[in-house]
Amino acid sequence: MDKIDFEILKQLEQNAKMTTKEVAAHVHLSAPAVAERIKKLEEQQIITGYKTLIDLRKLDRSIVALVLFKSNDCRKLAEFCYNHPDVLECYRVAGEISYIAKVATQSVETLENFIDQSMLYGTPSTNIVLSGQKNTIL
Amino acid sequence: MDKIDFEILKQLEQNAKMTTKEVAAHVHLSAPAVAERIKKLEEQQIITGYKTLIDLRKLDRSIVALVLFKSNDCRKLAEFCYNHPDVLECYRVAGEISYIAKVATQSVETLENFIDQSMLYGTPSTNIVLSGQKNTIL
Amino acid sequence: MDKIDFEILKQLEQNAKMTTKEVAAHVHLSAPAVAERIKKLEEQQIITGYKTLIDLRKLDRSIVALVLFKSNDCRKLAEFCYNHPDVLECYRVAGEISYIAKVATQSVETLENFIDQSMLYGTPSTNIVLSGQKNTIL
Amino acid sequence: MDKIDFEILKQLEQNAKMTTKEVAAHVHLSAPAVAERIKKLEEQQIITGYKTLIDLRKLDRSIVALVLFKSNDCRKLAEFCYNHPDVLECYRVAGEISYIAKVATQSVETLENFIDQSMLYGTPSTNIVLSGQKNTIL
Amino acid sequence: MDKIDFEILKQLEQNAKMTTKEVAAHVHLSAPAVAERIKKLEEQQIITGYKTLIDLRKLDRSIVALVLFKSNDCRKLAEFCYNHPDVLECYRVAGEISYIAKVATQSVETLENFIDQSMLYGTPSTNIVLSGQKNTIL
Amino acid sequence: MDKIDFEILKQLEQNAKMTTKEVAAHVHLSAPAVAERIKKLEEQQIITGYKTLIDLRKLDRSIVALVLFKSNDCRKLAEFCYNHPDVLECYRVAGEISYIAKVATQSVETLENFIDQSMLYGTPSTNIVLSGQKNTIL
Amino acid sequence: MDKIDFEILKQLEQNAKMTTKEVAAHVHLSAPAVAERIKKLEEQQIITGYKTLIDLRKLDRSIVALVLFKSNDCRKLAEFCYNHPDVLECYRVAGEISYIAKVATQSVETLENFIDQSMLYGTPSTNIVLSGQKNTIL
Amino acid sequence: MDKIDFEILKQLEQNAKMTTKEVAAHVHLSAPAVAERIKKLEEQQIITGYKTLIDLRKLDRSIVALVLFKSNDCRKLAEFCYNHPDVLECYRVAGEISYIAKVATQSVETLENFIDQSMLYGTPSTNIVLSGQKNTIL
């Protein structure tokens, strides 16, 4: 992976719909050369997919929370979280706590339901998201 | 937004590169009808973008951590995190803690640098990610 | 609900015994017009009741405490608290802790009894109220 | 204060609008005797007021939180809380924490504002109320 | 109890072996009058006993610790502590923790024994005493 | 120090007013022999004093609390505690916390005063004593 | 043990391979006199062994962590840690926590395995070592 | 590094004074071949030194503690610890806490001194070592 690959990834990260031609203009290569490089980045699994970003608030799931768990059975907690429809992401971590779930839900009532169910697998500490920012990786 | 829009979003969420034709096959509509619906979902900002997913480990940033902050000046901490190249996402939260940053970095040395700098704005508790899972929203 | 309704509520919140006439003088309307508005506020359940305020110290219940619970079975804890005569208010919360009960009791002995009983349903951290203030909502 | 006074208070606590006659029926006394007793309860400041109960959700303040503070300057924190329009009640306590404020606010944005301002006077831990119950005192 | 009683207590608190005559000199009364007052203070159980103070370090129990317990069964913990020969004082408390024991023991090995046994009844946090001071009450 | 000295101390610890003769009866020695031994125990500072025990509740100081401090300036905190009339005992400790003060005070108002003043030197966590027991050392 | 013994230990602590002659030069004694002293230090078990220091990173065990445990069964936890190949050192402690293990392992996956297994015996809080320093004792 | 190197390291780790001949007997090689391998292990800095182990209790430093620090200036704390004669090892860590020092000292008085000085650079939580075990790496 060289500087040009890096620049190509940087363009695509922000907009997966950019055409090969548009990317090519940025890196001063021909479109076929860029297409070849993107194919290789996919084959090497540096690019792992293309995702459509959706605004959760527009889908009536405006309460977002990061729930920190202390748990003595993280495998069961991971299974519970992975299968729960309100969980967006979940992480097994090593630190003060043992598990973190990012949850998007409809109301305080559905949040209470999630917390009640999760308590079978660990002790949650809920942190409501007030505001957030996502950076690009590159 | 009706059930068909929902189904279209579900298809696209997992693969932004799916063609209108492929989506159309899933929802039993014509490709132009699907194209029209996608255009509307973009205009209503239900679809907010298209992202290329990149494997951080392939870019030599294999240490991922969720850093929990207690801070009495969250605005400055947010500014610091937003501008730091190792921060992927950051959240202002209301709970036991006041700020959470997701960091991907190269080594324990660069992690130590991030922590040292962040300490000017709050008290970090670092949780190294051991394993993680992402669900789709829909 | 308009500004006048708001002003009527503000008057009544502090003194439920205010006559319609007295309220009317504040909002520069006739008493029957005010009576009509109050009736509507009751029907819309914006006004949910009228409460007589009683000084607990005069009833020999001078120790007031806010007991914070960590619990893995909040439903049973809620049931216990709701039925305990010393509990004034109780809240299911999402944060560092999971339940908060406001207790007014006679002595350290009766407080010890409450804590001992509550320990079957969660881990209490007791905070004796030293002084307090209530604001009006409006 | 005897058993009859106690019974009168119990009736009035739940409904301040009960007429003397209605109360009298409960305690098997004449209305003037009850009126006399209520007057005494007011004079002895056992009854301290009459409050109209208002549903906060109907006034667009549906986010209720109990904010626990650790603070080294509780007097300033108390002053701040007492004067903040979103604070319903606040308590100086002796325990693990030093101050508790009950807040009702419009949105996560206004909650973030309250927390940001309060951080000048102490370290808040926010607990969003999921559900709550109020008992009568008597 | 008047000022003279108070002054008598102050003298005796520091030295229980003071003679009635010595105390009398301090309070400008006759020895029999002082004797009479002391007798009354004993009868009213204001004076509850006379204790000989012993230096624990001279008895080979030089490690003193204050052990803070979180416990969900304080009655059993209290029974355990009360009967353990290393425990000097123990308190049931309402706060962040639920029980405090003051322990004087011979060595880190005997301390480890105490902690191991106590763990059946609660979760101890041990604080070794580095230095201490006792004030008089009066 | 032999077994007889130990037995003498055990008798005196519980009752400093026991006569030499009474002690002698317990240890099967003559009164002068016991007097000689007690004199030696005093000279070796094994016996460090004789204290009159006073019931704090009878002196209108019925609120007893163990206040745990986290502090970064323990010397100043120790000085403050040592000189405060409400402090009975105070300990510099090594553990999770750094200082513990045992306080007996009149009311929640005087307790609030103590806490407010102490906050200049550390962060207090107050634990009200619900009940307590003292063992003898021997 | 005199000053010369102390100086001999100081030399050997840093380099166990130093010859008796080299040590002798430092302390201005003959080599046989030094040899005699070293023999005595070994007999008195002041010197307890000679250890070869090995760089863990060169053996592919580059993740080092200090795992703090709260546990109610420290004996079983100690047994588990002592027998686990990734544990370098482990300590039973008296304080906020009850057990500390120093672990060197290959990857986040093997760390997760260790944590999962240890959770049967206590609640771990993992602290990844970012950098470290060893002093000599003398 | 092959299996034989590994076996050589295993022998030497436990006893740095083992002769080449003794090691050779274990690995079924000639002494010169073993000497050659050890030389290479030293050159590759897999072997980083040879240490004489000294019993701290015999040097009147019988109190060993692991002090956990929360600190917002770890560089200064590291410098302080590295230069303090009582500190044996110290680690910058990423987790709930930020720094850990292993201390061996003479008495509770010298421990109090260390803690008082360290408080300028962070907030210590002291854990006295009750018992400990060291494993070999290999």
CSV table of N, CA, C and O in Angstrom, one decimal, chain G residues 31-123:
chain,number,residue,atom,x,y,z
G,31,ALA,N,39.8,-10.7,47.6
G,31,ALA,CA,38.7,-11.6,47.0
G,31,ALA,C,38.2,-12.7,48.0
G,31,ALA,O,37.0,-12.9,48.1
G,32,PRO,N,39.1,-13.4,48.7
G,32,PRO,CA,38.7,-14.4,49.6
G,32,PRO,C,37.7,-13.8,50.7
G,32,PRO,O,36.8,-14.5,51.1
G,33,ALA,N,38.1,-12.6,51.2
G,33,ALA,CA,37.2,-12.0,52.2
G,33,ALA,C,35.8,-11.8,51.7
G,33,ALA,O,34.8,-12.0,52.4
G,34,VAL,N,35.8,-11.3,50.4
G,34,VAL,CA,34.5,-11.0,49.8
G,34,VAL,C,33.7,-12.3,49.6
G,34,VAL,O,32.5,-12.4,49.9
G,35,ALA,N,34.4,-13.4,49.1
G,35,ALA,CA,33.8,-14.7,48.9
G,35,ALA,C,33.2,-15.2,50.2
G,35,ALA,O,32.1,-15.7,50.2
G,36,GLU,N,33.9,-15.0,51.3
G,36,GLU,CA,33.4,-15.4,52.6
G,36,GLU,C,32.1,-14.7,53.0
G,36,GLU,O,31.1,-15.3,53.5
G,37,ARG,N,32.1,-13.4,52.8
G,37,ARG,CA,31.0,-12.5,53.1
G,37,ARG,C,29.8,-13.0,52.2
G,37,ARG,O,28.6,-13.0,52.7
G,38,ILE,N,30.0,-13.2,50.9
G,38,ILE,CA,28.9,-13.6,50.0
G,38,ILE,C,28.3,-14.9,50.5
G,38,ILE,O,27.1,-15.1,50.6
G,39,LYS,N,29.2,-15.8,50.9
G,39,LYS,CA,28.7,-17.1,51.4
G,39,LYS,C,27.8,-16.9,52.6
G,39,LYS,O,26.7,-17.6,52.7
G,40,LYS,N,28.2,-16.0,53.5
G,40,LYS,CA,27.4,-15.8,54.7
G,40,LYS,C,26.0,-15.1,54.3
G,40,LYS,O,25.0,-15.5,54.9
G,41,LEU,N,26.1,-14.2,53.4
G,41,LEU,CA,24.8,-13.6,52.9
G,41,LEU,C,23.8,-14.6,52.3
G,41,LEU,O,22.6,-14.5,52.5
G,42,GLU,N,24.4,-15.6,51.7
G,42,GLU,CA,23.6,-16.7,51.2
G,42,GLU,C,23.1,-17.6,52.3
G,42,GLU,O,21.9,-17.9,52.3
G,43,GLU,N,23.9,-17.9,53.3
G,43,GLU,CA,23.5,-18.7,54.4
G,43,GLU,C,22.4,-18.1,55.2
G,43,GLU,O,21.5,-18.7,55.7
G,44,GLN,N,22.5,-16.7,55.4
G,44,GLN,CA,21.5,-16.0,56.2
G,44,GLN,C,20.2,-15.7,55.3
G,44,GLN,O,19.3,-15.0,55.8
G,45,GLN,N,20.3,-16.2,54.1
G,45,GLN,CA,19.1,-16.0,53.2
G,45,GLN,C,18.8,-14.5,52.9
G,45,GLN,O,17.7,-14.1,52.7
G,46,ILE,N,19.9,-13.7,53.0
G,46,ILE,CA,19.7,-12.3,52.6
G,46,ILE,C,19.8,-12.3,51.1
G,46,ILE,O,19.0,-11.7,50.4
G,47,ILE,N,20.7,-13.1,50.5
G,47,ILE,CA,20.7,-13.4,49.1
G,47,ILE,C,19.9,-14.7,48.9
G,47,ILE,O,20.2,-15.7,49.5
G,48,THR,N,18.8,-14.6,48.1
G,48,THR,CA,17.9,-15.7,48.0
G,48,THR,C,18.0,-16.4,46.7
G,48,THR,O,17.3,-17.4,46.4
G,49,GLY,N,18.8,-15.9,45.7
G,49,GLY,CA,18.9,-16.5,44.4
G,49,GLY,C,19.6,-15.6,43.4
G,49,GLY,O,19.9,-14.5,43.7
G,50,TYR,N,19.7,-16.2,42.2
G,50,TYR,CA,20.3,-15.5,41.1
G,50,TYR,C,19.4,-15.7,39.9
G,50,TYR,O,19.2,-16.8,39.5
G,51,LYS,N,19.0,-14.6,39.3
G,51,LYS,CA,18.0,-14.8,38.2
G,51,LYS,C,18.5,-14.2,36.9
G,51,LYS,O,19.1,-13.1,36.9
G,52,THR,N,18.2,-14.9,35.8
G,52,THR,CA,18.5,-14.4,34.5
G,52,THR,C,17.3,-13.6,34.0
G,52,THR,O,16.2,-14.1,34.0
G,53,LEU,N,17.6,-12.4,33.6
G,53,LEU,CA,16.5,-11.5,33.1
G,53,LEU,C,16.3,-11.7,31.6
G,53,LEU,O,17.2,-11.7,30.8
G,54,ILE,N,15.0,-11.9,31.2
G,54,ILE,CA,14.7,-12.3,29.8
G,54,ILE,C,13.7,-11.2,29.3
G,54,ILE,O,12.8,-10.8,30.0
G,55,ASP,N,13.9,-10.8,28.1
G,55,ASP,CA,13.0,-9.8,27.5
G,55,ASP,C,11.8,-10.5,26.9
G,55,ASP,O,11.9,-11.2,25.9
G,56,LEU,N,10.6,-10.2,27.5
G,56,LEU,CA,9.4,-10.8,27.2
G,56,LEU,C,9.0,-10.5,25.7
G,56,LEU,O,8.4,-11.4,25.0
G,57,ARG,N,9.2,-9.3,25.3
G,57,ARG,CA,8.8,-8.9,23.9
G,57,ARG,C,9.5,-9.8,22.9
G,57,ARG,O,9.0,-10.1,21.8
G,58,LYS,N,10.8,-10.2,23.2
G,58,LYS,CA,11.5,-11.1,22.3
G,58,LYS,C,10.9,-12.5,22.2
G,58,LYS,O,11.2,-13.2,21.3
G,59,LEU,N,10.1,-12.8,23.2
G,59,LEU,CA,9.5,-14.2,23.3
G,59,LEU,C,8.0,-14.1,22.8
G,59,LEU,O,7.2,-14.9,23.2
G,60,ASP,N,7.7,-13.0,22.1
G,60,ASP,CA,6.3,-12.8,21.6
G,60,ASP,C,5.3,-12.7,22.7
G,60,ASP,O,4.2,-13.3,22.6
G,61,ARG,N,5.6,-12.1,23.8
G,61,ARG,CA,4.6,-11.9,24.8
G,61,ARG,C,4.6,-10.4,25.2
G,61,ARG,O,5.0,-10.0,26.3
G,62,SER,N,4.3,-9.6,24.2
G,62,SER,CA,4.5,-8.1,24.3
G,62,SER,C,3.4,-7.4,25.1
G,62,SER,O,3.6,-6.3,25.4
G,63,ILE,N,2.2,-8.0,25.3
G,63,ILE,CA,1.2,-7.3,26.0
G,63,ILE,C,1.3,-7.7,27.5
G,63,ILE,O,1.2,-8.8,27.9
G,64,VAL,N,1.6,-6.6,28.3
G,64,VAL,CA,1.8,-6.8,29.7
G,64,VAL,C,0.7,-6.0,30.4
G,64,VAL,O,0.4,-4.9,30.0
G,65,ALA,N,0.0,-6.6,31.4
G,65,ALA,CA,-1.1,-5.9,32.1
G,65,ALA,C,-1.0,-6.2,33.6
G,65,ALA,O,-0.6,-7.3,34.0
G,66,LEU,N,-1.5,-5.2,34.3
G,66,LEU,CA,-1.7,-5.4,35.8
G,66,LEU,C,-3.2,-5.5,36.0
G,66,LEU,O,-3.9,-4.5,35.7
G,67,VAL,N,-3.6,-6.7,36.4
G,67,VAL,CA,-5.0,-6.9,36.6
G,67,VAL,C,-5.4,-6.9,38.1
G,67,VAL,O,-4.8,-7.6,38.9
G,68,LEU,N,-6.2,-5.9,38.4
G,68,LEU,CA,-6.7,-5.7,39.8
G,68,LEU,C,-8.0,-6.5,40.0
G,68,LEU,O,-8.9,-6.3,39.2
G,69,PHE,N,-8.0,-7.2,41.1
G,69,PHE,CA,-9.2,-8.0,41.3
G,69,PHE,C,-9.9,-7.6,42.6
G,69,PHE,O,-9.3,-7.4,43.6
G,70,LYS,N,-11.2,-7.6,42.6
G,70,LYS,CA,-12.0,-7.6,43.8
G,70,LYS,C,-12.5,-9.1,43.8
G,70,LYS,O,-13.0,-9.6,42.8
G,71,SER,N,-12.4,-9.7,45.0
G,71,SER,CA,-12.7,-11.1,45.0
G,71,SER,C,-13.2,-11.4,46.4
G,71,SER,O,-12.7,-10.9,47.4
G,72,ASN,N,-14.2,-12.4,46.5
G,72,ASN,CA,-14.6,-12.9,47.8
G,72,ASN,C,-14.0,-14.2,48.1
G,72,ASN,O,-14.3,-14.9,49.1
G,73,ASP,N,-13.2,-14.7,47.2
G,73,ASP,CA,-12.5,-16.0,47.5
G,73,ASP,C,-11.1,-16.0,46.9
G,73,ASP,O,-10.7,-16.5,45.9
G,74,CYS,N,-10.2,-15.3,47.7
G,74,CYS,CA,-8.9,-15.0,47.3
G,74,CYS,C,-8.0,-16.2,47.2
G,74,CYS,O,-7.1,-16.3,46.4
G,75,ARG,N,-8.3,-17.2,48.0
G,75,ARG,CA,-7.5,-18.4,48.0
G,75,ARG,C,-7.6,-19.1,46.6
G,75,ARG,O,-6.6,-19.5,46.0
G,76,LYS,N,-8.8,-19.3,46.1
G,76,LYS,CA,-9.0,-19.9,44.8
G,76,LYS,C,-8.4,-19.0,43.7
G,76,LYS,O,-7.9,-19.6,42.7
G,77,LEU,N,-8.6,-17.7,43.8
G,77,LEU,CA,-8.0,-16.8,42.8
G,77,LEU,C,-6.5,-17.0,42.8
G,77,LEU,O,-5.9,-17.0,41.7
G,78,ALA,N,-5.9,-17.0,44.0
G,78,ALA,CA,-4.4,-17.1,44.1
G,78,ALA,C,-4.0,-18.4,43.4
G,78,ALA,O,-3.0,-18.4,42.7
G,79,GLU,N,-4.7,-19.5,43.7
G,79,GLU,CA,-4.4,-20.8,43.1
G,79,GLU,C,-4.5,-20.7,41.6
G,79,GLU,O,-3.6,-21.2,40.9
G,80,PHE,N,-5.6,-20.1,41.1
G,80,PHE,CA,-5.7,-20.0,39.6
G,80,PHE,C,-4.6,-19.2,39.0
G,80,PHE,O,-4.0,-19.6,38.0
G,81,CYS,N,-4.2,-18.1,39.6
G,81,CYS,CA,-3.2,-17.2,39.1
G,81,CYS,C,-1.8,-17.9,39.1
G,81,CYS,O,-1.1,-17.8,38.2
G,82,TYR,N,-1.5,-18.5,40.3
G,82,TYR,CA,-0.2,-19.1,40.4
G,82,TYR,C,0.0,-20.2,39.4
G,82,TYR,O,1.1,-20.4,38.9
G,83,ASN,N,-1.0,-20.9,38.9
G,83,ASN,CA,-0.9,-21.9,38.0
G,83,ASN,C,-1.1,-21.5,36.5
G,83,ASN,O,-0.9,-22.3,35.6
G,84,HIS,N,-1.5,-20.2,36.3
G,84,HIS,CA,-1.7,-19.8,34.9
G,84,HIS,C,-0.3,-19.4,34.3
G,84,HIS,O,0.4,-18.6,34.8
G,85,PRO,N,0.0,-19.9,33.1
G,85,PRO,CA,1.3,-19.7,32.5
G,85,PRO,C,1.5,-18.2,32.1
G,85,PRO,O,2.7,-17.8,32.0
G,86,ASP,N,0.5,-17.4,32.0
G,86,ASP,CA,0.7,-16.0,31.6
G,86,ASP,C,1.0,-15.1,32.8
G,86,ASP,O,1.4,-13.9,32.6
G,87,VAL,N,0.8,-15.6,34.0
G,87,VAL,CA,1.0,-14.8,35.2
G,87,VAL,C,2.4,-14.8,35.6
G,87,VAL,O,3.0,-15.8,35.9
G,88,LEU,N,3.0,-13.6,35.7
G,88,LEU,CA,4.4,-13.4,36.2
G,88,LEU,C,4.6,-13.3,37.7
G,88,LEU,O,5.4,-13.9,38.3
G,89,GLU,N,3.7,-12.5,38.3
G,89,GLU,CA,3.7,-12.3,39.7
G,89,GLU,C,2.3,-12.1,40.1
G,89,GLU,O,1.4,-11.6,39.4
G,90,CYS,N,2.0,-12.4,41.4
G,90,CYS,CA,0.6,-12.1,41.9
G,90,CYS,C,0.7,-11.8,43.4
G,90,CYS,O,1.6,-12.4,44.1
G,91,TYR,N,-0.2,-10.9,43.9
G,91,TYR,CA,-0.1,-10.4,45.2
G,91,TYR,C,-1.5,-10.4,45.9
G,91,TYR,O,-2.4,-9.9,45.3
G,92,ARG,N,-1.6,-10.9,47.0
G,92,ARG,CA,-2.8,-10.7,47.9
G,92,ARG,C,-2.6,-9.4,48.6
G,92,ARG,O,-1.5,-9.2,49.3
G,93,VAL,N,-3.5,-8.5,48.5
G,93,VAL,CA,-3.3,-7.2,49.1
G,93,VAL,C,-4.5,-6.8,50.0
G,93,VAL,O,-5.6,-7.3,49.8
G,94,ALA,N,-4.2,-5.8,50.9
G,94,ALA,CA,-5.3,-5.3,51.7
G,94,ALA,C,-5.5,-3.8,51.4
G,94,ALA,O,-4.6,-3.0,51.6
G,95,GLY,N,-6.6,-3.5,50.8
G,95,GLY,CA,-6.9,-2.1,50.4
G,95,GLY,C,-8.2,-2.1,49.7
G,95,GLY,O,-9.1,-2.8,50.1
G,96,GLU,N,-8.3,-1.3,48.7
G,96,GLU,CA,-9.6,-1.1,47.9
G,96,GLU,C,-9.8,-2.4,47.2
G,96,GLU,O,-11.0,-2.8,47.0
G,97,ILE,N,-8.8,-3.1,46.7
G,97,ILE,CA,-8.9,-4.3,46.0
G,97,ILE,C,-8.2,-5.4,46.8
G,97,ILE,O,-7.7,-5.2,47.9
G,98,SER,N,-8.4,-6.7,46.3
G,98,SER,CA,-7.9,-7.8,47.1
G,98,SER,C,-6.8,-8.6,46.5
G,98,SER,O,-6.2,-9.4,47.1
G,99,TYR,N,-6.6,-8.4,45.2
G,99,TYR,CA,-5.6,-9.2,44.5
G,99,TYR,C,-5.1,-8.5,43.3
G,99,TYR,O,-5.9,-7.9,42.5
G,100,ILE,N,-3.8,-8.7,43.0
G,100,ILE,CA,-3.2,-8.1,41.8
G,100,ILE,C,-2.3,-9.1,41.1
G,100,ILE,O,-1.5,-9.8,41.7
G,101,ALA,N,-2.6,-9.3,39.8
G,101,ALA,CA,-1.8,-10.2,39.0
G,101,ALA,C,-1.1,-9.4,37.9
G,101,ALA,O,-1.7,-8.6,37.2
G,102,LYS,N,0.2,-9.7,37.7
G,102,LYS,CA,1.0,-9.1,36.6
G,102,LYS,C,1.0,-10.2,35.5
G,102,LYS,O,1.5,-11.3,35.7
G,103,VAL,N,0.5,-9.9,34.3
G,103,VAL,CA,0.3,-10.9,33.3
G,103,VAL,C,1.1,-10.4,32.0
G,103,VAL,O,1.1,-9.2,31.7
G,104,ALA,N,1.8,-11.4,31.4
G,104,ALA,CA,2.4,-11.1,30.1
G,104,ALA,C,1.8,-12.1,29.1
G,104,ALA,O,1.9,-13.3,29.3
G,105,THR,N,1.3,-11.6,28.0
G,105,THR,CA,0.6,-12.5,27.1
G,105,THR,C,0.8,-12.1,25.6
G,105,THR,O,1.4,-11.0,25.4
G,106,GLN,N,0.3,-12.9,24.7
G,106,GLN,CA,0.7,-12.7,23.3
G,106,GLN,C,-0.1,-11.7,22.6
G,106,GLN,O,0.3,-10.9,21.7
G,107,SER,N,-1.5,-11.7,22.8
G,107,SER,CA,-2.4,-10.9,22.0
G,107,SER,C,-3.6,-10.5,22.8
G,107,SER,O,-3.8,-11.0,23.9
G,108,VAL,N,-4.4,-9.7,22.2
G,108,VAL,CA,-5.7,-9.3,22.9
G,108,VAL,C,-6.6,-10.6,23.0
G,108,VAL,O,-7.4,-10.7,24.0
G,109,GLU,N,-6.5,-11.5,22.1
G,109,GLU,CA,-7.3,-12.8,22.2
G,109,GLU,C,-6.8,-13.6,23.4
G,109,GLU,O,-7.7,-14.1,24.2
G,110,THR,N,-5.5,-13.8,23.7
G,110,THR,CA,-5.1,-14.5,24.8
G,110,THR,C,-5.4,-13.8,26.1
G,110,THR,O,-5.7,-14.4,27.2
G,111,LEU,N,-5.3,-12.4,26.1
G,111,LEU,CA,-5.7,-11.6,27.2
G,111,LEU,C,-7.2,-11.8,27.6
G,111,LEU,O,-7.6,-12.0,28.7
G,112,GLU,N,-8.0,-11.8,26.5
G,112,GLU,CA,-9.5,-12.1,26.7
G,112,GLU,C,-9.7,-13.4,27.4
G,112,GLU,O,-10.5,-13.6,28.3
G,113,ASN,N,-8.9,-14.4,26.9
G,113,ASN,CA,-9.0,-15.8,27.5
G,113,ASN,C,-8.7,-15.8,29.0
G,113,ASN,O,-9.4,-16.3,29.8
G,114,PHE,N,-7.6,-15.1,29.3
G,114,PHE,CA,-7.2,-15.0,30.7
G,114,PHE,C,-8.3,-14.4,31.6
G,114,PHE,O,-8.7,-14.8,32.6
G,115,ILE,N,-8.8,-13.2,31.1
G,115,ILE,CA,-9.8,-12.5,31.8
G,115,ILE,C,-11.1,-13.3,32.0
G,115,ILE,O,-11.7,-13.4,33.1
G,116,ASP,N,-11.5,-14.0,30.9
G,116,ASP,CA,-12.7,-14.8,31.0
G,116,ASP,C,-12.6,-15.9,32.1
G,116,ASP,O,-13.5,-16.2,32.9
G,117,GLN,N,-11.4,-16.6,32.1
G,117,GLN,CA,-11.2,-17.6,33.1
G,117,GLN,C,-11.1,-17.1,34.5
G,117,GLN,O,-11.7,-17.6,35.4
G,118,SER,N,-10.4,-15.9,34.6
G,118,SER,CA,-10.3,-15.3,36.0
G,118,SER,C,-11.6,-14.9,36.6
G,118,SER,O,-11.7,-14.8,37.8
G,119,MET,N,-12.6,-14.6,35.8
G,119,MET,CA,-13.9,-14.1,36.2
G,119,MET,C,-14.6,-15.1,37.1
G,119,MET,O,-15.6,-14.7,37.8
G,120,LEU,N,-14.2,-16.3,37.1
G,120,LEU,CA,-14.8,-17.3,37.9
G,120,LEU,C,-14.4,-17.1,39.4
G,120,LEU,O,-15.1,-17.5,40.3
G,121,TYR,N,-13.3,-16.3,39.6
G,121,TYR,CA,-12.8,-16.2,41.0
G,121,TYR,C,-12.8,-14.8,41.5
G,121,TYR,O,-12.5,-14.5,42.7
G,122,GLY,N,-13.2,-13.8,40.7
G,122,GLY,CA,-13.2,-12.4,41.1
G,122,GLY,C,-13.6,-11.5,40.0
G,122,GLY,O,-13.8,-12.0,38.8
G,123,THR,N,-13.6,-10.2,40.3
G,123,THR,CA,-14.0,-9.2,39.3
G,123,THR,C,-12.8,-8.4,38.9
G,123,THR,O,-12.2,-7.7,39.6
